[in-house]
Amino acid sequence: MIKISELPIPPEEYQKEIVESLNPRISEHPMMSPDERYFLNGLLAYYKPTNVLELGVNFGEGSAQILHNIRNTPEAKLTSIDLAEFAFYNEIIDEKKNTKRGVISDEPIGKFAFTHPDLPLDKWTLVTGKDPSEVIAGLDNSKDGYDFLVLDTAHLHPIELLNFLCVLPYLRDGAIVVLHDITLFALYIPPYAFACRQLFGAVVAERIQLNSRFSNIGAFQVSADTRKYIQNVFESLVLPWEIDPRNVRTSAIATLLNEHYALKELSVFREALRLNMHYYVSGKIEWHCWENMRTELFVSHLFGQTIYYGAGRNMADCLEYCKQNDIVFEAPIWDIAADKIGEICGHRVTVPDYSSSGIKKTLIITIWDEQIRETVRVQFEKLGYTVKCYIWN
Ligand SMILES: C[S@@+](CC[C@H](N)C(=O)[O-])C[C@H]1O[C@@H](n2cnc3c(N)ncnc32)[C@H](O)[C@@H]1O
């Protein structure tokens, strides 16, 4: 099989006439530029896949193009999956600023393709309303798996990465993966929609991209190394998500990943989910920044003979975190102003005990002021406490 990095003619230059002969070629809401269509077309023409998977369909222009391209390959088929039931289009609100908003149409997903006058629809399976993780296992009964994937879904991190991880077990070695919108983030100020580029950058594979000034489509070839170094893609999941995890089909994804990946990879997925869930559920403006991490470090000492010193904002964050995560907080909270403070987040605050031994006890100082913190640390270390602060300023 020819390596994707050794194609004699760039895909966008190869057999362009196939694209031209699709009639009508584009609908009212094109999702790819003509060059990008040529790029996809060239790769299909080079590799002549027989089992194509498409994730992200919308009006079905891409599906139409693929079906048109494979129409003369007798055994070739296309399986397309889209999470939505209805296609969306971008409406320009301000031409000068190029601001748009997405509008959901009343046209069903794939309509351009399934109402097209001249396509081999018997080669097409279209699944809508589902995330790939929910259906991929039951769709293809060929033993070999898919030999071509067109991945063009939400673009918000980490959707394309999750989509790819979910379908990789169903792709053959040598399969071509075409990834659209790898530079989309550059169109926005501030930039967003990083998922495609994250995947393109993290995956271990031979890769190419459209040779243009704004190269927004790329492709790579799955190999044994892609699977061997898949941890790289998992690691990218840890970066802040651009989508609320509660809007991602995480339980189907977790079930699928559990079946196909090793523990060390799964633990990265779980960690990424946990961090992002915490961020979204707590409504914090900052992501997994040092403040969140500090709270987690405070809480990590809860089990044992631990006393918390200082009933200020850090302590309140810690108690709020415990509440949100169903963690029972029963440790003493000390503060010299206990009589005035009384309670913090429903927990009683008491005056510090300067006389008992601190042997085998941990004191977590949650005070922001460096001087006070240091004074308290010295005082209680003398009594035998193991003192932790986790605050450096
Ligand atoms: C950019 S459009 C696809 C355009 C299409 N590939 C074409 O060439 O015309 C993105 C589509 O991905 C779908 N989508 C978003 N998240 C998805 C997911 N997790 N799984 C499958 N499809 C998804 C959206 O509903 C939308 O229809």
Coordinates of N, CA, C and O in Angstrom, one line a residue, residues 41-123:
N41 N -11.3 14.1 -2.2 CA -11.5 13.3 -3.4 C -10.3 12.6 -3.9 O -10.3 11.4 -4.2
G42 N -9.1 13.3 -3.9 CA -7.9 12.7 -4.4 C -7.5 11.5 -3.5 O -7.0 10.5 -4.0
L43 N -7.7 11.6 -2.2 CA -7.3 10.5 -1.3 C -8.2 9.3 -1.6 O -7.8 8.2 -1.6
L44 N -9.5 9.6 -1.8 CA -10.4 8.5 -2.1 C -10.0 7.9 -3.4 O -10.1 6.6 -3.5
A45 N -9.6 8.7 -4.4 CA -9.3 8.2 -5.7 C -8.0 7.3 -5.6 O -7.9 6.3 -6.3
Y46 N -7.0 7.8 -4.8 CA -5.8 7.0 -4.7 C -6.0 5.7 -4.0 O -5.5 4.6 -4.5
Y47 N -6.7 5.7 -2.9 CA -6.8 4.5 -2.1 C -8.0 3.6 -2.4 O -8.0 2.4 -2.0
K48 N -8.9 4.0 -3.2 CA -10.1 3.2 -3.6 C -10.6 2.4 -2.4 O -10.6 1.1 -2.4
P49 N -11.0 3.0 -1.3 CA -11.4 2.3 -0.1 C -12.7 1.5 -0.4 O -13.5 1.9 -1.3
T50 N -12.9 0.4 0.3 CA -14.1 -0.3 0.2 C -15.1 -0.2 1.4 O -16.2 -0.7 1.3
N51 N -14.5 0.3 2.5 CA -15.3 0.4 3.7 C -15.0 1.8 4.3 O -14.1 1.9 5.2
V52 N -15.9 2.7 4.0 CA -15.6 4.1 4.4 C -16.5 4.4 5.6 O -17.7 4.1 5.6
L53 N -15.9 5.1 6.6 CA -16.7 5.6 7.8 C -16.6 7.1 7.7 O -15.5 7.7 7.6
E54 N -17.8 7.8 7.9 CA -17.8 9.2 8.0 C -18.5 9.6 9.3 O -19.6 9.2 9.6
L55 N -17.8 10.4 10.1 CA -18.3 11.0 11.3 C -18.6 12.4 11.2 O -17.6 13.2 10.9
G56 N -19.8 12.9 11.3 CA -20.2 14.3 11.0 C -20.7 14.4 9.6 O -19.9 14.4 8.7
V57 N -22.0 14.6 9.5 CA -22.6 14.5 8.2 C -23.3 15.8 7.8 O -23.1 16.3 6.6
N58 N -24.0 16.4 8.7 CA -24.8 17.7 8.5 C -25.7 17.5 7.3 O -26.4 16.6 7.2
F59 N -25.6 18.4 6.2 CA -26.5 18.3 5.1 C -26.2 17.1 4.2 O -27.0 16.7 3.4
G60 N -25.0 16.5 4.4 CA -24.6 15.3 3.6 C -23.9 15.6 2.3 O -23.8 14.8 1.5
E61 N -23.3 16.8 2.3 CA -22.5 17.1 1.1 C -21.3 16.2 1.0 O -20.9 15.7 -0.1
G62 N -20.6 16.0 2.2 CA -19.5 15.1 2.2 C -19.9 13.7 1.9 O -19.2 13.0 1.1
S63 N -21.0 13.3 2.4 CA -21.5 11.9 2.1 C -21.7 11.8 0.6 O -21.4 10.7 0.0
A64 N -22.3 12.8 0.0 CA -22.6 12.8 -1.4 C -21.3 12.6 -2.2 O -21.2 11.8 -3.2
Q65 N -20.3 13.4 -1.8 CA -19.0 13.3 -2.5 C -18.4 11.9 -2.4 O -17.9 11.4 -3.4
I66 N -18.5 11.3 -1.2 CA -17.9 10.0 -1.0 C -18.6 9.0 -1.8 O -18.0 8.2 -2.5
L67 N -20.0 9.0 -1.7 CA -20.8 8.1 -2.5 C -20.5 8.2 -4.0 O -20.4 7.2 -4.7
H68 N -20.4 9.4 -4.5 CA -20.1 9.6 -5.9 C -18.8 9.0 -6.2 O -18.6 8.4 -7.3
N69 N -17.8 9.2 -5.3 CA -16.4 8.8 -5.6 C -16.3 7.2 -5.6 O -15.6 6.7 -6.4
I70 N -17.1 6.6 -4.8 CA -17.0 5.1 -4.7 C -18.0 4.4 -5.6 O -18.1 3.1 -5.5
R71 N -18.8 5.1 -6.4 CA -19.9 4.5 -7.0 C -19.6 3.4 -8.0 O -20.3 2.5 -8.2
N72 N -18.3 3.5 -8.5 CA -17.9 2.4 -9.5 C -17.1 1.3 -8.8 O -16.6 0.4 -9.6
T73 N -16.9 1.3 -7.6 CA -16.2 0.2 -6.9 C -17.3 -0.7 -6.3 O -18.0 -0.4 -5.4
P74 N -17.5 -1.9 -7.0 CA -18.6 -2.7 -6.7 C -18.8 -3.0 -5.2 O -19.9 -2.8 -4.7
E75 N -17.8 -3.4 -4.5 CA -18.1 -3.8 -3.1 C -18.0 -2.7 -2.1 O -18.2 -2.9 -0.9
A76 N -17.7 -1.4 -2.6 CA -17.5 -0.3 -1.6 C -18.8 0.1 -1.0 O -19.9 0.1 -1.5
K77 N -18.6 0.6 0.3 CA -19.8 1.1 1.1 C -19.4 2.2 2.0 O -18.2 2.3 2.4
L78 N -20.4 3.0 2.4 CA -20.2 4.1 3.3 C -21.1 4.0 4.5 O -22.3 3.7 4.3
T79 N -20.5 4.2 5.7 CA -21.3 4.3 6.9 C -21.1 5.7 7.5 O -20.0 6.1 7.7
S80 N -22.2 6.4 7.7 CA -22.1 7.7 8.2 C -22.8 7.9 9.6 O -23.9 7.3 9.7
I81 N -22.2 8.6 10.5 CA -22.9 8.8 11.8 C -22.9 10.2 12.2 O -21.9 10.9 12.0
D82 N -24.0 10.7 12.6 CA -24.1 12.1 13.1 C -24.9 12.1 14.4 O -25.9 11.4 14.6
L83 N -24.4 12.9 15.3 CA -25.1 13.0 16.7 C -26.4 13.7 16.6 O -27.3 13.5 17.4
A84 N -26.6 14.6 15.6 CA -27.8 15.4 15.5 C -28.9 14.7 14.6 O -28.6 13.7 13.9
E85 N -30.1 15.2 14.6 CA -31.2 14.7 13.8 C -31.4 15.7 12.6 O -31.8 15.3 11.5
F86 N -31.1 17.0 12.9 CA -31.3 18.0 11.9 C -30.0 18.8 11.6 O -29.2 19.0 12.5
A87 N -29.8 19.2 10.3 CA -28.6 19.9 9.9 C -28.6 21.3 10.4 O -29.7 21.9 10.7
F88 N -27.4 21.9 10.5 CA -27.4 23.3 10.9 C -26.6 24.1 9.9 O -25.9 23.5 9.0
Y89 N -26.9 25.4 9.9 CA -26.1 26.3 9.0 C -25.7 27.5 9.7 O -26.2 27.8 10.8
N90 N -24.7 28.2 9.2 CA -24.2 29.4 9.8 C -24.8 30.6 9.2 O -24.8 30.7 8.0
E91 N -25.4 31.4 10.0 CA -26.0 32.7 9.5 C -25.1 33.8 9.9 O -24.6 33.9 11.0
I92 N -24.8 34.6 8.9 CA -23.9 35.8 9.1 C -24.7 36.9 9.8 O -25.7 37.3 9.3
I93 N -24.2 37.3 11.0 CA -24.9 38.4 11.7 C -24.3 39.7 11.4 O -25.0 40.7 11.2
D94 N -23.0 39.7 11.3 CA -22.3 41.0 11.0 C -21.2 40.7 10.0 O -20.2 40.1 10.3
E95 N -21.4 41.2 8.8 CA -20.5 40.9 7.7 C -19.1 41.5 7.9 O -18.1 40.9 7.6
K96 N -19.1 42.7 8.5 CA -17.8 43.4 8.7 C -17.0 42.7 9.7 O -15.8 42.4 9.5
K97 N -17.6 42.2 10.8 CA -16.9 41.5 11.8 C -16.8 40.0 11.6 O -16.2 39.3 12.3
N98 N -17.4 39.6 10.5 CA -17.5 38.2 10.2 C -18.1 37.3 11.4 O -17.6 36.3 11.6
T99 N -19.1 37.9 12.1 CA -19.7 37.1 13.2 C -20.9 36.3 12.6 O -21.7 36.8 11.9
K100 N -20.9 35.1 13.1 CA -21.9 34.2 12.6 C -22.6 33.5 13.8 O -22.1 33.5 14.9
R101 N -23.8 32.9 13.6 CA -24.3 32.1 14.6 C -24.9 30.8 13.9 O -25.3 30.9 12.8
G102 N -24.8 29.7 14.7 CA -25.3 28.5 14.1 C -26.8 28.4 14.3 O -27.3 28.7 15.3
V103 N -27.5 28.0 13.2 CA -28.9 27.9 13.3 C -29.3 26.4 12.9 O -28.8 25.9 11.9
I104 N -30.2 25.8 13.7 CA -30.6 24.4 13.3 C -31.7 24.5 12.3 O -32.7 25.2 12.5
S105 N -31.6 23.9 11.2 CA -32.5 24.0 10.1 C -33.7 22.9 10.4 O -33.6 22.1 11.3
D106 N -34.7 22.9 9.5 CA -35.6 21.8 9.6 C -35.4 20.7 8.6 O -36.2 19.9 8.3
E107 N -34.1 20.7 8.1 CA -33.8 19.6 7.1 C -33.1 18.5 7.8 O -32.1 18.7 8.6
P108 N -33.5 17.3 7.6 CA -32.9 16.2 8.3 C -31.4 16.0 7.9 O -31.0 16.3 6.8
I109 N -30.6 15.5 8.8 CA -29.2 15.2 8.5 C -29.1 14.3 7.3 O -29.9 13.3 7.1
G110 N -28.2 14.7 6.4 CA -27.9 13.9 5.2 C -28.8 14.2 4.0 O -28.7 13.6 2.9
K111 N -29.7 15.2 4.1 CA -30.8 15.4 3.1 C -30.2 15.6 1.7 O -30.7 15.1 0.7
F112 N -29.1 16.4 1.6 CA -28.5 16.7 0.3 C -28.2 15.4 -0.4 O -28.4 15.2 -1.6
A113 N -27.6 14.5 0.4 CA -27.2 13.2 -0.3 C -28.4 12.3 -0.6 O -28.5 11.8 -1.7
F114 N -29.3 12.2 0.4 CA -30.3 11.2 0.1 C -31.5 11.6 -0.8 O -32.3 10.9 -1.2
T115 N -31.4 12.9 -1.2 CA -32.3 13.4 -2.2 C -31.6 13.7 -3.5 O -32.2 14.2 -4.4
H116 N -30.3 13.4 -3.5 CA -29.5 13.7 -4.7 C -30.0 12.7 -5.8 O -30.2 11.5 -5.6
P117 N -30.1 13.2 -7.1 CA -30.7 12.4 -8.1 C -29.9 11.2 -8.6 O -30.4 10.2 -9.1
D118 N -28.6 11.2 -8.3 CA -27.7 10.3 -9.0 C -26.7 9.6 -8.1 O -25.5 9.6 -8.4
L119 N -27.1 9.1 -6.9 CA -26.1 8.5 -6.0 C -26.4 7.1 -5.7 O -27.6 6.8 -5.6
P120 N -25.5 6.2 -5.5 CA -25.7 4.8 -5.2 C -26.1 4.7 -3.7 O -25.3 4.3 -2.8
L121 N -27.4 5.0 -3.4 CA -27.8 5.1 -2.0 C -27.8 3.7 -1.3 O -27.8 3.6 -0.1
D122 N -27.9 2.6 -2.2 CA -27.8 1.3 -1.6 C -26.4 1.0 -0.9 O -26.3 0.0 -0.2
K123 N -25.5 1.8 -1.2 CA -24.1 1.6 -0.6 C -24.0 2.4 0.8 O -23.0 2.4 1.4

